[in-house]
XYZ file of N, CA and C in Angstrom:
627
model
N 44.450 -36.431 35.900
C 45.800 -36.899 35.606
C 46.142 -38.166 36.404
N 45.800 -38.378 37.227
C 45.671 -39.480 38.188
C 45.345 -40.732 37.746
N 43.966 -40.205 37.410
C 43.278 -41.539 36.433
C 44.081 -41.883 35.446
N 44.746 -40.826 34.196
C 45.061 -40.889 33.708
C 46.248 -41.882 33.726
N 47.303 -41.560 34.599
C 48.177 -42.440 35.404
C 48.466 -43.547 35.604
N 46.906 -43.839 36.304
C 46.428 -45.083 36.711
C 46.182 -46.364 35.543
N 45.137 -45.911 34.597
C 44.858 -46.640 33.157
C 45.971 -46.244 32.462
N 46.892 -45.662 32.690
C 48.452 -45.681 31.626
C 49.071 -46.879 31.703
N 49.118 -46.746 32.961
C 49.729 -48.117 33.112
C 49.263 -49.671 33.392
N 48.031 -49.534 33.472
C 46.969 -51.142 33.171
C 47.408 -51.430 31.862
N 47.662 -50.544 31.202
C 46.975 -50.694 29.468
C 49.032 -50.986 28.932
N 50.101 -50.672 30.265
C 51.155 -50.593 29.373
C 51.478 -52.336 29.465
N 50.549 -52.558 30.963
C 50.954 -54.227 30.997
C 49.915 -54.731 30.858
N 49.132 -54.740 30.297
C 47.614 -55.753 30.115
C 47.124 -54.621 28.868
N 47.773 -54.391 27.535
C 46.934 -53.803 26.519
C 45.973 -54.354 26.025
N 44.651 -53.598 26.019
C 43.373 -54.068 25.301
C 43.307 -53.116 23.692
N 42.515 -53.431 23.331
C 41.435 -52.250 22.177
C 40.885 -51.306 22.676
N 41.984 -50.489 22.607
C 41.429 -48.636 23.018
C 42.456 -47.928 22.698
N 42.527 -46.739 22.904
C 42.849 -46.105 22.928
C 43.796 -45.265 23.945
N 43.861 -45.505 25.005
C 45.206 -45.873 26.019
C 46.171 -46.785 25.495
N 45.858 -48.030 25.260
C 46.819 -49.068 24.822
C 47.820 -48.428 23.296
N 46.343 -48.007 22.749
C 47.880 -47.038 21.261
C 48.726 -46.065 21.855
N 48.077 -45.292 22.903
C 48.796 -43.799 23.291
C 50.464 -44.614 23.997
N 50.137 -45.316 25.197
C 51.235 -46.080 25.730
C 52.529 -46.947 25.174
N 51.722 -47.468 24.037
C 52.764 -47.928 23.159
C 52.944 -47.440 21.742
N 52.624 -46.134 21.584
C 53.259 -45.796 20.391
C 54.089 -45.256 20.531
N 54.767 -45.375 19.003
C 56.773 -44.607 19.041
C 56.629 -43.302 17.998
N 57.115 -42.358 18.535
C 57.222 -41.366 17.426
C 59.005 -41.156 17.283
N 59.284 -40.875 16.379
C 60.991 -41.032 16.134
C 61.613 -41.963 17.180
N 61.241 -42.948 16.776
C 61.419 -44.282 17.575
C 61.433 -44.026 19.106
N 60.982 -43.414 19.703
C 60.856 -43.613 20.995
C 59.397 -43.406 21.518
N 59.022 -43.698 22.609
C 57.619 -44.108 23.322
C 57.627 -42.671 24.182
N 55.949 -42.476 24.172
C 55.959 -41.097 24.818
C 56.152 -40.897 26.301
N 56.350 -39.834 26.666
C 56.580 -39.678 28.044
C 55.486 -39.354 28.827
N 55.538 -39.914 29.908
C 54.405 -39.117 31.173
C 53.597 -38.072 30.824
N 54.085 -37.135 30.485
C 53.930 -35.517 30.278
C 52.834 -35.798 29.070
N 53.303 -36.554 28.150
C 52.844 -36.739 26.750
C 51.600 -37.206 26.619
N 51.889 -38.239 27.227
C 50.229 -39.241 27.517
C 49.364 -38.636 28.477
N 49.919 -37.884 29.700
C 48.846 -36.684 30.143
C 48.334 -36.066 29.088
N 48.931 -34.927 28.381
C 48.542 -33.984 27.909
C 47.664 -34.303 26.403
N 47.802 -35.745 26.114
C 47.019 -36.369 25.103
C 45.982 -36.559 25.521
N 45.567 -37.418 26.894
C 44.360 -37.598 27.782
C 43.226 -36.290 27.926
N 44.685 -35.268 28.439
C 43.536 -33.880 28.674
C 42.774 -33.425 27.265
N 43.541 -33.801 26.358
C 42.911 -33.351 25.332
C 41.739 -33.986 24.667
N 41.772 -35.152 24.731
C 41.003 -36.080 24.396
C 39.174 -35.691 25.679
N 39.510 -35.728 26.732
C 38.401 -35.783 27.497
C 38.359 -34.178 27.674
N 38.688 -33.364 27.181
C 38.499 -31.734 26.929
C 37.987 -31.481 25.388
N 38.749 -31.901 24.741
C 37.598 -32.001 23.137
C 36.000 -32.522 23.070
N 36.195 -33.669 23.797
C 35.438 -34.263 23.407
C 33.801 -33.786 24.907
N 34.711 -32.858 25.375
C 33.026 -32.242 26.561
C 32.624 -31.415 25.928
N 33.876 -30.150 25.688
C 33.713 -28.571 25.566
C 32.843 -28.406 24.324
N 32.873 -28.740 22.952
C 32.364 -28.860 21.992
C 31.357 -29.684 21.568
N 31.381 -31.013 21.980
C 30.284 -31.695 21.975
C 28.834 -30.713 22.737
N 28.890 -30.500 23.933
C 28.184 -30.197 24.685
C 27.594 -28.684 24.267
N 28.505 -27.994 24.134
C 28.424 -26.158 23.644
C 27.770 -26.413 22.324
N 27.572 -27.138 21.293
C 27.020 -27.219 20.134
C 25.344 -27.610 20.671
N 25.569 -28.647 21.318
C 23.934 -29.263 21.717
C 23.077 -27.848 22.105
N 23.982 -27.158 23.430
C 22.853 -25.974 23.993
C 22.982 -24.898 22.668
N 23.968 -24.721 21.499
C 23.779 -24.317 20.407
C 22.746 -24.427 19.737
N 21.990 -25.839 19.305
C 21.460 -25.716 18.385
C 19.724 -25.865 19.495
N 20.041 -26.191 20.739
C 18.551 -25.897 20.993
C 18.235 -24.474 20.866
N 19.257 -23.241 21.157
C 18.983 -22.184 20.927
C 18.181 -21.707 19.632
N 19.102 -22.459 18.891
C 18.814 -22.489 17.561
C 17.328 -22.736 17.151
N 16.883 -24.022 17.580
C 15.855 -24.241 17.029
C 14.763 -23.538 18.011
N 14.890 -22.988 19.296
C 14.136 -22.057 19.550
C 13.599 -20.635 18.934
N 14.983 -19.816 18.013
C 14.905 -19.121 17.560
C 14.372 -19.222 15.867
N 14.091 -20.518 15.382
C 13.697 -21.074 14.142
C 12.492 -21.634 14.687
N 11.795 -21.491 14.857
C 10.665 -22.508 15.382
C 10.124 -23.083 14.097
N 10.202 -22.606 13.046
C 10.018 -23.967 12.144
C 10.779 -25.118 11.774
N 12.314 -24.521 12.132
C 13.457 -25.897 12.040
C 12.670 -26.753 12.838
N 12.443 -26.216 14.287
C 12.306 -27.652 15.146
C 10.763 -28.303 14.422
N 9.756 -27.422 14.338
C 8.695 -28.222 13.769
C 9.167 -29.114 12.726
N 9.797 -29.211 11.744
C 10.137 -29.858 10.967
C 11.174 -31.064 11.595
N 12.135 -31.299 12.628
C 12.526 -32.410 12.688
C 11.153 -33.317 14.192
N 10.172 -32.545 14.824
C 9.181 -32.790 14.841
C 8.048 -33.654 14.127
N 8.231 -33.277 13.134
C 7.343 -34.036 11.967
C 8.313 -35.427 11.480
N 9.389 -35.093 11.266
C 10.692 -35.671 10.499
C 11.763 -36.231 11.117
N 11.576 -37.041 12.214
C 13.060 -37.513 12.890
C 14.124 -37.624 11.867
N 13.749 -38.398 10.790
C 14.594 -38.811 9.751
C 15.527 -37.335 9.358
N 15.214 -36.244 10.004
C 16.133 -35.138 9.065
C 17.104 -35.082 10.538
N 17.262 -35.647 11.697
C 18.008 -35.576 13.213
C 19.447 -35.598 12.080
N 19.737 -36.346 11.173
C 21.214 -36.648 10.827
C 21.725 -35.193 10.425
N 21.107 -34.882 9.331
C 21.427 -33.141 8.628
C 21.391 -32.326 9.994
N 20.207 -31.666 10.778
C 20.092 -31.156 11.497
C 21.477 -31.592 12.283
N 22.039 -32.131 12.724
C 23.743 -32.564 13.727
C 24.308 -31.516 13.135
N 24.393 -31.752 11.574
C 25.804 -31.101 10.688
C 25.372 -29.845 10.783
N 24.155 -29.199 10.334
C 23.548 -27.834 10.650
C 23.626 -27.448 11.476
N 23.667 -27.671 12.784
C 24.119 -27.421 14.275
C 25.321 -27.188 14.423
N 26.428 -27.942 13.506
C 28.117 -27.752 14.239
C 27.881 -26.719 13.099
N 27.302 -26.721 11.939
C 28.181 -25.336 11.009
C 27.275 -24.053 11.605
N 26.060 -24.022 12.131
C 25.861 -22.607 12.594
C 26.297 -22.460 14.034
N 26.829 -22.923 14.956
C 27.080 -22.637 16.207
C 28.401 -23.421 15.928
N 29.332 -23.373 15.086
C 30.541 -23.808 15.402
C 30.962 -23.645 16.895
N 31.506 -25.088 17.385
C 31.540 -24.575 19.313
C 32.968 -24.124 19.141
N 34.097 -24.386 18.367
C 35.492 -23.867 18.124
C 35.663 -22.536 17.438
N 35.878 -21.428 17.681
C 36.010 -20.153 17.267
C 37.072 -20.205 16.282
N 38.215 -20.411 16.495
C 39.654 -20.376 15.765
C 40.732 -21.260 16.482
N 41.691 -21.654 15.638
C 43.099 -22.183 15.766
C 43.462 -21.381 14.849
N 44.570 -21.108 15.999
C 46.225 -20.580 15.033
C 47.424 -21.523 14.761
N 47.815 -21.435 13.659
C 48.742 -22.354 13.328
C 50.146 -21.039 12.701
N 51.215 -21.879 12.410
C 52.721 -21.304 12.235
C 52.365 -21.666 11.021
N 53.380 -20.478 9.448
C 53.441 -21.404 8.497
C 54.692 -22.033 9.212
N 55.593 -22.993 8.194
C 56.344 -23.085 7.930
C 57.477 -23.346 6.674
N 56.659 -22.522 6.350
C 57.664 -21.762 4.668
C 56.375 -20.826 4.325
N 57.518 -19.992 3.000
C 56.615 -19.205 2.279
C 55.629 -19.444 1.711
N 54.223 -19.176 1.416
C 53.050 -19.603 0.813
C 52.006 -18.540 0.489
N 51.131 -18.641 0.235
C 49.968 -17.881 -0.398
C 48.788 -18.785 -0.217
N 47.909 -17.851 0.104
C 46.594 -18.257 0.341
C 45.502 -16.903 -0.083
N 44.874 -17.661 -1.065
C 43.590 -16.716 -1.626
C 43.721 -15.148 -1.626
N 45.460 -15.613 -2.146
C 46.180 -13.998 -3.052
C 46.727 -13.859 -1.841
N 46.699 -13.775 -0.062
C 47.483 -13.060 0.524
C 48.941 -13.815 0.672
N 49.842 -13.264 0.507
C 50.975 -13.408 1.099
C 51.205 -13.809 2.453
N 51.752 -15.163 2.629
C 52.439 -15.467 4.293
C 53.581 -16.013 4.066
N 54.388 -15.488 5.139
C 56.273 -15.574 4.872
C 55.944 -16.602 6.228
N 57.119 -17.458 5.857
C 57.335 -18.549 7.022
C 57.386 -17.757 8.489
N 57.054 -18.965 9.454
C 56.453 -18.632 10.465
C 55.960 -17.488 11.026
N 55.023 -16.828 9.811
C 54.125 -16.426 10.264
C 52.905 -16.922 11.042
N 52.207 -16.234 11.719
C 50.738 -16.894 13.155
C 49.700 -16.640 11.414
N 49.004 -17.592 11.518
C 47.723 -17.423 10.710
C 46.528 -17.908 11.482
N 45.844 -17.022 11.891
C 44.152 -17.534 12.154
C 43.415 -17.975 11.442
N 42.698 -19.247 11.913
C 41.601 -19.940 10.827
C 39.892 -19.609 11.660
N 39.297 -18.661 11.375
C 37.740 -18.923 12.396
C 37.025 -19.725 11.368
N 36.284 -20.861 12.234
C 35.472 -21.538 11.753
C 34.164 -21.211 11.763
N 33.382 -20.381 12.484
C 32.147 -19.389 12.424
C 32.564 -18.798 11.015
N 33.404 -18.105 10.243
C 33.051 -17.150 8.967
C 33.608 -18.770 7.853
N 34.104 -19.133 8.143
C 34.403 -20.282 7.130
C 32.565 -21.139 6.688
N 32.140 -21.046 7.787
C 30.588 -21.739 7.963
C 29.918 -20.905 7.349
N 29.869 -19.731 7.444
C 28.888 -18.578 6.876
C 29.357 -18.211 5.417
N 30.131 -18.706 5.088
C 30.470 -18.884 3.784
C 29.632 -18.421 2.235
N 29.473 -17.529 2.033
C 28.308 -17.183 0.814
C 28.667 -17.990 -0.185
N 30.050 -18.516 -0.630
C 30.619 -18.773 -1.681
C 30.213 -20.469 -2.001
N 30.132 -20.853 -0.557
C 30.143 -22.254 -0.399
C 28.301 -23.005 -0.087
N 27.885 -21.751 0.888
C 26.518 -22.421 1.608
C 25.272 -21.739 0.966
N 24.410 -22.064 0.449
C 23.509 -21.514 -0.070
C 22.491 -20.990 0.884
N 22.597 -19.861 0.675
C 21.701 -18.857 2.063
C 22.205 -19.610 3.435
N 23.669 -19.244 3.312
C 24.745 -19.308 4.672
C 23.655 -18.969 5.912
N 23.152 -17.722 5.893
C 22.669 -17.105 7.509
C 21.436 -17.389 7.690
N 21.039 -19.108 7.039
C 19.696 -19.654 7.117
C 19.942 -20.665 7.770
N 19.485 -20.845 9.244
C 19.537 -22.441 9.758
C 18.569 -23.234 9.278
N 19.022 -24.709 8.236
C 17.869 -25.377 7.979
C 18.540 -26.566 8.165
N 17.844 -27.390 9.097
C 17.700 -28.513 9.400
C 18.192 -29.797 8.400
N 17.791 -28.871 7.208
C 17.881 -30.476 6.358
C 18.922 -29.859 5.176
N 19.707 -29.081 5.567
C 20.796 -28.906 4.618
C 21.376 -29.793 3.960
N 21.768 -30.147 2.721
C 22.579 -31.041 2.153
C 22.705 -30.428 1.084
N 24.419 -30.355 0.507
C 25.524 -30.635 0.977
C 25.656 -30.168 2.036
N 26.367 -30.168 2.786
C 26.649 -29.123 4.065
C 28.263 -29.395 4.426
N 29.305 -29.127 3.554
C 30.344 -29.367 3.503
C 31.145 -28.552 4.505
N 30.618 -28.090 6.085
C 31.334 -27.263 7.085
C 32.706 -27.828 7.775
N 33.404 -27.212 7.867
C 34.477 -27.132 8.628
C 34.627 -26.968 10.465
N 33.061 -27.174 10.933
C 33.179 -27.517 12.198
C 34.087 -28.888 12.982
N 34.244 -29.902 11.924
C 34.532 -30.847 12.636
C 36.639 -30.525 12.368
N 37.012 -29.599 11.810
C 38.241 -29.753 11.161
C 37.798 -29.966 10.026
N 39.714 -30.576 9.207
C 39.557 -30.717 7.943
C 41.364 -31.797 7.463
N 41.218 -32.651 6.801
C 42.670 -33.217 6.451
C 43.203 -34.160 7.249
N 44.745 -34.383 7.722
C 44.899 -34.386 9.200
C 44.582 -34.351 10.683
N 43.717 -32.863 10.766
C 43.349 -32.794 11.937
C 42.270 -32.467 11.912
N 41.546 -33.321 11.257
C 39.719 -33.992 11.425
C 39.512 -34.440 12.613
N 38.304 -34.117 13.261
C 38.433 -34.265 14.742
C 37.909 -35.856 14.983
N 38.799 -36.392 15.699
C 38.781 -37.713 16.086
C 37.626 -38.739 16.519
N 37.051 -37.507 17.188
C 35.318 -38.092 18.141
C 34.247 -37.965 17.251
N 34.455 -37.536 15.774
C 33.433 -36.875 15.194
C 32.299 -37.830 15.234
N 32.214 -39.208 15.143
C 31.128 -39.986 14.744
C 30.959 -40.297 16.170
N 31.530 -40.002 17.010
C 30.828 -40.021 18.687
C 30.066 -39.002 18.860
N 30.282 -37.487 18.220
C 29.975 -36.531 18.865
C 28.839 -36.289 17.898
N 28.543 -36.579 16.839
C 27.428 -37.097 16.031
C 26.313 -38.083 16.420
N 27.026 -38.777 17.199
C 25.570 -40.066 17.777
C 25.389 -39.052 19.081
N 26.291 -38.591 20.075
C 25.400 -38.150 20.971
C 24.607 -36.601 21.056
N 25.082 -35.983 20.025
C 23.784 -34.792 19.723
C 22.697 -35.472 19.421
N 22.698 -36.565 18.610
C 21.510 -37.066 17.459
C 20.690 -38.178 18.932
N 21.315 -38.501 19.803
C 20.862 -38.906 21.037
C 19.850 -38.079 21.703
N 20.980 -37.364 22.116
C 20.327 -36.082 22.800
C 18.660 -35.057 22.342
N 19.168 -34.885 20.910
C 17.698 -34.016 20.159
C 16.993 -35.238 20.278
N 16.800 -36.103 19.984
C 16.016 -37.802 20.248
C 14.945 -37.270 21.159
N 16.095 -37.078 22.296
C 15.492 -37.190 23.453
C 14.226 -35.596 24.440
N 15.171 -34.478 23.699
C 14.600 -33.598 24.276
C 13.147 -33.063 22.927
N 13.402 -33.524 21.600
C 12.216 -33.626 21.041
C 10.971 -34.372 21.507
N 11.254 -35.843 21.940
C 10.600 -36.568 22.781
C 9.787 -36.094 24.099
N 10.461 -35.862 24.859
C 10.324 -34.787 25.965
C 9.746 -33.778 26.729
N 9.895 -32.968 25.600
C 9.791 -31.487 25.761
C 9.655 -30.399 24.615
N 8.807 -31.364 23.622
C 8.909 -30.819 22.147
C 8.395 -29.442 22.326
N 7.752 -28.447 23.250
C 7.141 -27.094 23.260
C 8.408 -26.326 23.275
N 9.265 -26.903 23.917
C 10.679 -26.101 24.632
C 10.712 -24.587 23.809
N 10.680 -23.707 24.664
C 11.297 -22.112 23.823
C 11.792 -21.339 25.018
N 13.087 -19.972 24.542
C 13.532 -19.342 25.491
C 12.889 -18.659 26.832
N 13.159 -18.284 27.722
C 12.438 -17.761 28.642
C 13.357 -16.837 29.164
N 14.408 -16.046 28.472
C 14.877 -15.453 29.148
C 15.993 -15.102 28.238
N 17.397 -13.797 28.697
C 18.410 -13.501 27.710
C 19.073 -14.801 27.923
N 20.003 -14.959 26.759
C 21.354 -16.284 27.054
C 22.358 -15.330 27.257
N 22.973 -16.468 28.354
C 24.344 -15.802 28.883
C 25.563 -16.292 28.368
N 26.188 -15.424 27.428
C 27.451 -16.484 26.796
C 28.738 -16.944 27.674
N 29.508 -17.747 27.231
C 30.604 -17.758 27.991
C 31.492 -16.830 27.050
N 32.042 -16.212 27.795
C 33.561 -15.370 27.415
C 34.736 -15.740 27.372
N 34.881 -16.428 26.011
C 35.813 -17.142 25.554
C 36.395 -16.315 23.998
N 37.287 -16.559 23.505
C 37.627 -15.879 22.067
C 38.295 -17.555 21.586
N 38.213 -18.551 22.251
C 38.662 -20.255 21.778
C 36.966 -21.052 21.912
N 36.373 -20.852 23.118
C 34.961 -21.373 22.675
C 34.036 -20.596 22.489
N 33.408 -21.199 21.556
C 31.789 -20.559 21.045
C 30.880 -21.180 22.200
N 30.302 -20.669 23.527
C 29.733 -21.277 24.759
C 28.422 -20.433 25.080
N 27.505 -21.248 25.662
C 26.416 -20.968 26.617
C 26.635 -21.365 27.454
N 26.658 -20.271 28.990
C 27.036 -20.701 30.131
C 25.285 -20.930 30.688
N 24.178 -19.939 30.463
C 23.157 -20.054 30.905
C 22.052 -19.593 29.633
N 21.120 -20.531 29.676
C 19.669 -20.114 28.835
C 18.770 -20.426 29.104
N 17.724 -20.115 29.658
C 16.549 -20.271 30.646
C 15.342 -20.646 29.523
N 15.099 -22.011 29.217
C 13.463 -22.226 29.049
C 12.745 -22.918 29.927
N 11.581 -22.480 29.145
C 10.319 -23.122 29.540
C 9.677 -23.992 28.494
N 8.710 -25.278 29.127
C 8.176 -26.007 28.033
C 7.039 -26.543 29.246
N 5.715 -27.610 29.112
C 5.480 -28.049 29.615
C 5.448 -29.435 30.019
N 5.135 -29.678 31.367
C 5.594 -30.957 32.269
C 4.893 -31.543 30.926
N 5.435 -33.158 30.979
C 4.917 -34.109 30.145
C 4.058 -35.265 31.594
């Protein structure tokens, strides 16, 4: 918050091209946000963009440990690293659920919701989708279409997505490169969350290069 603070106010008298400079000077019902506001935009921004980015990556190495032909195949195939990203956020969605308020009466896929009612959305059963994914509870690398709802959807499409897309597709780059033997060596320890989908610990082994 400090930092935050600090670049609030570089950016309210010396604005560049970023993203501080919009937060500082934008107006919502004509007025400019407050302290509180531009904190709690910041936290969100550098909290989206760790918790999920990061929890998907140790996701899908799991993943392709437990597929050992996925990984042989982007092995053979860098060219499939792009699909394999999207296959990664829709089987290890790192976001479990958001709840949202309605606000009015509505219907959704026959059920009844009366205004401000709480509705849960999980993005894990939205992904597993029979209706939508063809052999849903199959991780394959080179899925296409792969129309998942990991990143959001509408409105609140997640902002970092084509950041958080180059640095998985970085990352597998790198640990294919690496450490292409990589497999588990041990149970994974989840994090205990019911908001993130997390690996706190997963023990492999591969050999020194």
């Amino acid at each position: 918050f400090q930092y935050c603070a600090t670049l609030a106010q570089k950016r309210k008298e010396d604005p560049r091209d970023d993203l501080m400079s919009v937060l500082v000077h934008a107006k919502v019902d004509d007025r400019e946000l407050d302290f509180v506001e531009i904190n709690m935009m910041f936290f969100l921004m550098v909290i989206a963009g760790n918790e999920t980015t990061r929890n998907a990556l140790s996701g899908g190495v799991e993943a392709l440990c437990q597929f050992p032909d996925q990984k042989q195949r982007l092995l053979d195939d860098r060219g499939l690293l792009k699909t394999a990203v999207e296959e990664i956020v829709r089987w290890h969605s790192p976001v479990m659920q958001f709840r949202r308020t309605a606000t009015r009466d509505t219907e959704i896929g026959g059920q009844a919701i009366a205004e401000n009612d709480k509705v849960v959305m999980y993005y894990g059963a939205a992904n597993r989708d029979g209706r939508v994914f063809d052999r849903a509870d199959q991780f394959d690398v080179g899925r296409h279409p792969n129309p998942h709802l990991g990143f959001g959807i509408g409105n609140h499409f997640c902002l970092g997505a084509n950041l958080a897309r180059s640095e998985m597709k970085i990352m597998l780059e790198a640990v294919l490169e690496r450490i292409p033997d990589f497999e588990l060596d041990g149970p994974v320890e989840r994090l205990r969350s019911n908001f993130i989908h997390g690996i706190k610990r997963m023990p492999i082994r591969f050999s020194p290069s």
